[in-house]
Amino acid sequence: MDADTFAQFTDQLKRYVRERLMPAEEQVLEDDAIPPDLLGEMRDMGLFGLTMPEEYGGSGMNVPQYIETIRVLSYALPAYRSITSINLGMVCSALKNAGTEEQKSEWLPRLAAGEIACFGLTEPGSGSDSAAMATTAKRDGGHYVLNGSKRYITNAPHAKLGLIMARTNPESMPKNAHVSAFLVDMETDGITVGKPDKKMGQRGSHIADIYFDDVRVPADALLGGEEGRGFATAMQSLDNGRLSIGAASCGYARRILDTALRYSGERKAFGETIGNFQLIQAMLADSQAELYAAECMLRDAAAKANKGKAIIEAASAKMFASEMCNRVADRCVQIHGGAGYLAEYEAERFYRDSRIYTIYEGTTQILQLVIAKNMLRDFASGAAA
């Protein structure tokens, strides 16, 4: 997408966020669901196909454009980003990077049109530890037979496509070559999706378990037609996923800080607005400085990811931005004082909604390991600056 078209699109999206998505937030919170009419509007705006190539019905956005779009969208309730994010980030990235032409032709237009996808890596006993993955895919003639379960899968209750990681070799192998990726039609016999989990926050966004009981998928559902590349594909896709969470953290933190600023200018104590108190100002200033730093990191990491791998940068941006958003949300509650603990004020919801950002797409602790291991490897190979 050229720069002028993208600028027009983001202006339109900003208006849509404030005029349509934000006014509907109370309904989303009450119903724990995005209204169907809004989902239809989001599909019509192309929000499910931002990263799909134009020849497959998408907008063909590059990484910086996609990440900026997510940041703008994330000023509103997190559910709006969540419903689109798996399509745009991990699944689209995996298909573009590793899918066969037949797989791209079948799935990318459907995703661009708004069919919802999910990404199945995490299991009850296996999250970051893929060696412990228990879901299996055994070859049976022209099919693979999947058995096992997946845990905490975003959009599972709504998904038409699942990018599912499964063990195709019973033994753990170097570089996780025992893990393969499959493009699974979620209406296939033998698939059961559990009841959506009740969560701390992020109402309107749904996660659930997926169970596979002798699920037969055609052999051409194997992503890229090659066994043993599933984990590598997942890891490549996670760069985009982590940048998306960084963008969500920055967009939501801006909303949170604006709310804190508004309250600071309205609430009075000791005869004046609390925004005149220096310790309140310190919390506002710290929040602005950290948010600015996160936004700069995000733009730099997205630009580098657009040119190739950006493992350290994407992990660093996600780690810093998500922790920053948590701190800004905490300060917003503190600035509200007792009111910040009440559900009638947005500060309380912001605090709960933000907490997940330091957990999914790699916890802060896992990202610390990712960053350090890649730093040490690069230094040892002489690639360090």
Coordinates of C-alpha atoms in Angstrom, one line a residue:
M1 CA 0.0 0.0 0.0
D2 CA 1.5 3.4 -1.0
A3 CA 2.1 6.0 1.7
D4 CA -0.8 8.4 0.6
T5 CA -3.3 5.6 0.6
F6 CA -2.1 4.4 4.0
A7 CA -2.4 7.8 5.5
Q8 CA -6.0 8.1 4.2
F9 CA -6.7 4.7 5.6
T10 CA -5.3 5.5 9.1
D11 CA -7.3 8.7 9.2
Q12 CA -10.5 6.8 8.4
L13 CA -9.6 4.1 11.0
K14 CA -9.0 6.7 13.7
R15 CA -12.5 8.2 13.1
Y16 CA -14.0 4.7 13.0
V17 CA -12.4 3.8 16.3
R18 CA -13.8 6.8 18.1
E19 CA -17.2 7.1 16.4
R20 CA -18.2 3.4 16.2
L21 CA -15.9 1.1 18.2
M22 CA -15.6 3.1 21.4
P23 CA -19.3 3.9 21.7
A24 CA -20.0 0.1 21.4
E25 CA -17.6 -0.9 24.2
E26 CA -20.3 -1.0 26.9
Q27 CA -22.4 -3.4 24.8
V28 CA -19.3 -5.6 24.1
L29 CA -18.5 -5.7 27.9
E30 CA -22.1 -6.5 28.8
D31 CA -22.5 -9.2 26.1
D32 CA -18.9 -10.5 26.2
A33 CA -19.1 -10.4 22.4
I34 CA -18.6 -8.0 19.5
P35 CA -21.9 -7.2 17.9
P36 CA -22.4 -8.9 14.5
D37 CA -23.0 -5.6 12.7
L38 CA -19.7 -4.2 13.9
L39 CA -17.9 -7.4 12.8
G40 CA -19.5 -7.0 9.4
E41 CA -18.2 -3.4 9.2
M42 CA -14.7 -4.5 10.2
R43 CA -14.8 -7.1 7.4
D44 CA -16.0 -4.5 4.9
M45 CA -13.1 -2.2 5.9
G46 CA -10.7 -5.0 5.2
L47 CA -9.4 -5.2 8.7
F48 CA -9.1 -9.0 8.4
G49 CA -7.0 -8.8 5.3
L50 CA -4.5 -6.0 6.0
T51 CA -1.4 -8.2 5.5
M52 CA -2.7 -10.5 2.8
P53 CA -1.2 -9.9 -0.6
E54 CA -3.4 -7.9 -3.0
E55 CA -3.6 -10.9 -5.4
Y56 CA -5.4 -12.8 -2.7
G57 CA -7.9 -10.1 -1.8
G58 CA -5.9 -8.3 0.9
S59 CA -4.4 -4.8 1.3
G60 CA -0.8 -5.9 0.9
M61 CA 0.4 -3.8 3.9
N62 CA 4.1 -4.0 4.8
V63 CA 5.1 -4.7 8.4
P64 CA 5.3 -1.1 9.6
Q65 CA 1.9 -0.3 8.1
Y66 CA 0.3 -3.3 9.7
I67 CA 1.8 -2.5 13.1
E68 CA 0.8 1.1 13.0
T69 CA -2.8 0.0 12.0
I70 CA -2.9 -2.3 15.1
R71 CA -1.6 0.5 17.3
V72 CA -4.4 2.8 16.1
L73 CA -7.1 0.1 16.4
S74 CA -5.9 -0.8 19.9
Y75 CA -7.0 2.6 21.3
A76 CA -10.3 0.9 21.6
L77 CA -11.3 -2.2 23.5
P78 CA -8.7 -5.1 23.1
A79 CA -11.4 -7.4 21.7
Y80 CA -11.4 -5.6 18.4
R81 CA -7.7 -6.3 17.8
S82 CA -7.9 -9.8 19.2
I83 CA -10.6 -11.0 16.7
T84 CA -8.4 -9.9 13.7
S85 CA -4.9 -10.4 15.0
I86 CA -4.4 -14.2 14.4
N87 CA -5.5 -13.8 10.8
L88 CA -3.2 -10.8 10.2
G89 CA -0.1 -11.9 12.1
M90 CA 0.8 -15.5 12.7
V91 CA -1.4 -17.4 10.3
C92 CA -0.9 -15.0 7.3
S93 CA 2.8 -14.9 8.0
A94 CA 3.0 -18.7 8.1
L95 CA 1.1 -19.1 4.9
K96 CA 3.1 -16.5 3.0
N97 CA 6.5 -17.8 4.2
A98 CA 5.9 -21.5 4.1
G99 CA 2.6 -22.4 2.3
T100 CA 2.3 -24.0 -1.1
E101 CA 0.7 -22.1 -3.8
E102 CA -2.4 -24.2 -3.5
Q103 CA -2.6 -23.5 0.2
K104 CA -2.2 -19.8 -0.3
S105 CA -4.9 -19.8 -3.0
E106 CA -7.3 -21.7 -0.8
W107 CA -6.9 -19.9 2.5
L108 CA -5.6 -16.4 2.0
P109 CA -8.7 -15.1 0.2
R110 CA -11.0 -16.6 2.8
L111 CA -9.0 -15.0 5.6
A112 CA -8.9 -11.7 3.8
A113 CA -12.7 -11.8 3.5
G114 CA -13.0 -12.2 7.3
E115 CA -13.0 -15.9 8.0
I116 CA -11.4 -16.2 11.5
A117 CA -8.3 -18.2 12.2
C118 CA -6.7 -19.6 15.3
F119 CA -3.1 -20.7 16.1
G120 CA -2.7 -24.0 18.0
L121 CA 0.7 -24.3 19.7
T122 CA 0.1 -24.2 23.4
E123 CA -1.0 -27.4 25.2
P124 CA -2.0 -28.2 28.8
G125 CA 1.5 -29.5 29.5
S126 CA 3.4 -27.7 26.8
G127 CA 3.7 -24.0 26.2
S128 CA 7.2 -22.6 25.5
D129 CA 8.5 -26.2 25.9
S130 CA 7.7 -27.7 22.5
A131 CA 9.7 -30.9 23.3
A132 CA 6.8 -31.8 25.7
M133 CA 4.2 -31.4 22.9
A134 CA 1.7 -34.3 23.1
T135 CA -0.6 -33.7 20.1
T136 CA 0.3 -36.2 17.4
A137 CA -0.2 -36.4 13.6
K138 CA 0.3 -39.8 12.2
R139 CA 0.4 -40.5 8.5
D140 CA -2.2 -42.9 7.2
G141 CA -2.2 -43.2 3.5
G142 CA -3.3 -39.9 2.0
H143 CA -4.2 -38.5 5.4
Y144 CA -2.8 -37.5 8.7
V145 CA -4.7 -38.5 11.9
L146 CA -4.5 -35.9 14.7
N147 CA -5.0 -36.7 18.3
G148 CA -4.4 -34.4 21.3
S149 CA -5.5 -31.0 22.7
K150 CA -4.6 -27.4 22.6
R151 CA -5.0 -24.9 25.5
Y152 CA -5.7 -21.1 25.7
I153 CA -6.3 -20.8 22.0
T154 CA -7.5 -17.3 21.0
N155 CA -10.5 -17.2 18.7
A156 CA -11.0 -21.0 18.9
P157 CA -14.8 -20.7 19.4
H158 CA -15.1 -18.7 16.1
A159 CA -12.3 -20.1 13.9
K160 CA -12.9 -21.6 10.5
L161 CA -9.1 -22.4 10.1
G162 CA -6.7 -23.6 12.6
L163 CA -2.9 -23.6 12.1
I164 CA -2.2 -26.6 14.3
M165 CA 1.2 -27.7 15.5
A166 CA 1.6 -31.5 16.0
R167 CA 4.3 -34.1 16.6
T168 CA 5.0 -36.1 13.4
N169 CA 7.9 -37.9 15.0
P170 CA 7.6 -39.6 18.3
E171 CA 11.2 -38.6 19.3
S172 CA 12.4 -35.2 20.2
M173 CA 14.8 -34.0 17.6
P174 CA 17.3 -31.1 17.1
K175 CA 15.7 -27.7 16.3
N176 CA 12.3 -29.2 17.1
A177 CA 12.2 -31.1 13.8
H178 CA 9.6 -33.5 15.4
V179 CA 6.9 -30.7 15.1
S180 CA 4.9 -30.0 11.9
A181 CA 2.2 -27.5 11.1
F182 CA -1.2 -28.3 9.6
L183 CA -3.9 -26.1 8.1
V184 CA -7.0 -27.6 9.6
D185 CA -10.6 -26.9 8.7
M186 CA -12.1 -26.4 12.1
E187 CA -15.4 -28.0 11.0
T188 CA -13.6 -31.4 10.4
D189 CA -15.2 -34.4 12.2
G190 CA -13.5 -35.2 15.5
I191 CA -12.7 -31.6 16.5
T192 CA -14.3 -30.3 19.7
V193 CA -13.9 -26.8 20.9
G194 CA -14.4 -26.3 24.7
K195 CA -16.4 -23.7 26.5
P196 CA -14.7 -20.2 26.4
D197 CA -12.6 -19.7 29.5
K198 CA -13.6 -17.0 32.0
K199 CA -10.8 -14.5 32.1
M200 CA -9.5 -11.6 34.3
G201 CA -10.1 -9.1 31.6
Q202 CA -10.4 -8.5 27.8
R203 CA -14.1 -9.3 27.6
G204 CA -15.3 -9.8 24.1
S205 CA -12.1 -11.7 23.3
H206 CA -12.4 -15.5 23.6
I207 CA -10.0 -18.3 24.3
A208 CA -10.9 -22.0 24.6
D209 CA -9.4 -25.5 24.5
I210 CA -9.5 -27.6 21.3
Y211 CA -9.7 -31.4 21.3
F212 CA -8.6 -33.6 18.4
D213 CA -10.0 -37.2 18.4
D214 CA -8.9 -39.2 15.4
V215 CA -9.2 -36.1 13.2
R216 CA -8.4 -37.0 9.6
V217 CA -7.0 -34.2 7.5
P218 CA -5.7 -34.6 3.9
A219 CA -1.9 -34.9 3.5
D220 CA -1.9 -31.6 1.6
A221 CA -3.0 -29.9 4.8
L222 CA 0.7 -30.2 5.9
L223 CA 2.0 -26.6 5.7
G224 CA 4.5 -26.4 2.9
G225 CA 4.2 -30.1 2.2
E226 CA 7.1 -30.8 4.4
E227 CA 7.3 -32.5 7.9
G228 CA 9.4 -31.1 10.7
R229 CA 9.2 -27.4 9.8
G230 CA 6.2 -26.6 12.0
F231 CA 8.1 -25.1 15.0
A232 CA 10.4 -23.1 12.8
T233 CA 7.3 -21.7 11.0
A234 CA 5.7 -20.9 14.3
M235 CA 8.8 -19.1 15.6
Q236 CA 9.1 -17.0 12.4
S237 CA 5.4 -16.1 12.7
L238 CA 5.9 -15.1 16.3
D239 CA 7.9 -12.0 15.4
N240 CA 4.8 -10.5 13.8
G241 CA 2.7 -11.7 16.7
R242 CA 5.0 -10.1 19.2
L243 CA 5.1 -6.8 17.3
S244 CA 1.3 -6.9 17.3
I245 CA 1.2 -7.2 21.1
G246 CA 3.7 -4.4 21.3
A247 CA 1.4 -2.3 19.1
A248 CA -1.6 -3.3 21.2
S249 CA 0.2 -2.3 24.4
C250 CA 1.2 1.1 22.9
G251 CA -2.3 1.9 21.6
Y252 CA -4.0 0.9 24.8
A253 CA -1.5 2.7 26.9
R254 CA -2.2 5.9 25.0
R255 CA -5.9 5.4 25.8
I256 CA -5.1 4.8 29.5
L257 CA -2.9 7.8 29.7
D258 CA -5.5 10.0 28.1
T259 CA -8.0 8.8 30.7
A260 CA -5.6 9.6 33.5
L261 CA -5.0 13.1 32.0
R262 CA -8.7 13.7 31.8
Y263 CA -9.3 12.7 35.4
S264 CA -6.4 14.8 36.6
G265 CA -8.0 17.8 35.0
E266 CA -11.4 17.1 36.5
R267 CA -10.9 15.7 40.0
K268 CA -10.4 18.4 42.7
A269 CA -8.8 18.0 46.1
F270 CA -7.7 20.7 48.5
G271 CA -9.4 23.3 46.3
E272 CA -7.6 22.6 43.0
T273 CA -7.4 19.9 40.3
I274 CA -5.1 17.1 41.2
G275 CA -3.2 17.6 37.9
N276 CA -1.6 20.6 39.7
F277 CA 0.0 18.3 42.3
Q278 CA 3.6 17.5 41.4
L279 CA 3.5 13.8 42.4
I280 CA 0.5 13.3 40.0
Q281 CA 2.5 15.2 37.4
A282 CA 5.5 12.8 37.9
M283 CA 3.3 9.8 37.2
L284 CA 1.9 11.4 34.1
A285 CA 5.4 12.4 32.9
D286 CA 6.8 8.9 33.6
S287 CA 4.0 7.4 31.6
Q288 CA 4.5 9.7 28.7
A289 CA 8.3 9.1 28.6
E290 CA 7.9 5.3 28.7
L291 CA 5.1 5.3 26.1
Y292 CA 7.2 7.4 23.8
A293 CA 10.2 5.1 24.2
A294 CA 7.9 2.0 23.5
E295 CA 6.5 3.7 20.3
C296 CA 10.0 4.4 19.1
M297 CA 11.1 0.8 19.7
L298 CA 8.1 -0.5 18.0
R299 CA 8.6 1.5 14.8
D300 CA 12.3 0.6 14.7
A301 CA 11.6 -3.1 15.2
A302 CA 8.8 -3.1 12.6
A303 CA 11.1 -1.5 10.1
K304 CA 13.7 -4.1 10.7
A305 CA 11.2 -7.0 10.6
N306 CA 10.1 -5.6 7.2
K307 CA 13.6 -6.2 5.9
G308 CA 14.0 -9.7 7.3
K309 CA 14.4 -11.4 10.7
A310 CA 14.1 -9.1 13.8
I311 CA 14.1 -11.7 16.6
I312 CA 15.9 -9.5 19.2
E313 CA 14.1 -6.3 18.2
A314 CA 10.6 -7.8 18.1
A315 CA 11.1 -9.6 21.5
S316 CA 12.6 -6.4 23.0
A317 CA 9.8 -4.2 21.7
K318 CA 7.1 -6.6 22.9
M319 CA 8.7 -7.1 26.3
F320 CA 9.2 -3.3 27.0
A321 CA 5.9 -2.2 25.6
S322 CA 3.8 -4.8 27.5
E323 CA 5.6 -4.0 30.8
M324 CA 5.2 -0.3 30.0
C325 CA 1.4 -0.7 29.5
N326 CA 1.1 -2.5 32.8
R327 CA 2.9 0.4 34.6
V328 CA 0.8 3.0 32.9
A329 CA -2.4 1.2 33.9
D330 CA -1.2 0.9 37.5
R331 CA -0.5 4.6 37.6
C332 CA -3.9 5.4 36.1
V333 CA -5.5 3.4 39.0
Q334 CA -3.3 5.3 41.5
I335 CA -4.2 8.7 40.0
H336 CA -7.9 7.8 40.3
G337 CA -7.3 6.9 44.0
G338 CA -10.3 5.0 45.5
A339 CA -12.3 5.6 42.3
G340 CA -9.7 3.6 40.4
Y341 CA -10.7 0.4 42.3
L342 CA -14.3 0.8 41.3
A343 CA -15.7 -1.0 38.3
E344 CA -17.7 2.1 37.3
Y345 CA -14.5 3.8 36.2
E346 CA -12.4 2.7 33.2
A347 CA -9.2 2.6 35.2
E348 CA -10.2 -0.7 36.9
R349 CA -10.9 -2.4 33.5
F350 CA -7.7 -1.0 32.0
Y351 CA -5.7 -2.6 34.8
R352 CA -7.3 -6.0 34.2
D353 CA -7.1 -5.8 30.4
S354 CA -3.4 -4.9 30.3
R355 CA -2.2 -7.7 32.5
I356 CA -2.3 -10.4 29.7
Y357 CA 0.2 -8.4 27.5
T358 CA 3.2 -9.5 29.5
I359 CA 2.1 -13.2 29.3
Y360 CA 0.9 -14.2 25.8
E361 CA 3.1 -14.3 22.7
G362 CA 5.9 -15.1 25.1
T363 CA 6.1 -14.1 28.7
T364 CA 8.5 -11.4 29.8
Q365 CA 10.7 -14.1 31.3
I366 CA 10.7 -16.2 28.1
L367 CA 11.5 -13.1 26.0
Q368 CA 14.4 -12.3 28.3
L369 CA 15.8 -15.8 27.4
V370 CA 15.1 -15.3 23.7
I371 CA 16.9 -11.9 23.7
A372 CA 19.9 -13.1 25.7
K373 CA 20.4 -16.3 23.8
N374 CA 20.3 -14.5 20.5
M375 CA 22.7 -11.8 21.8
L376 CA 25.2 -14.4 23.0
R377 CA 24.9 -16.3 19.7
D378 CA 25.4 -13.2 17.6
F379 CA 28.4 -12.1 19.7
A380 CA 30.0 -15.5 19.4
S381 CA 29.6 -15.4 15.7
G382 CA 31.0 -11.9 15.4
A383 CA 27.6 -10.5 14.2
A384 CA 27.3 -8.1 17.2
A385 CA 27.6 -4.4 16.5

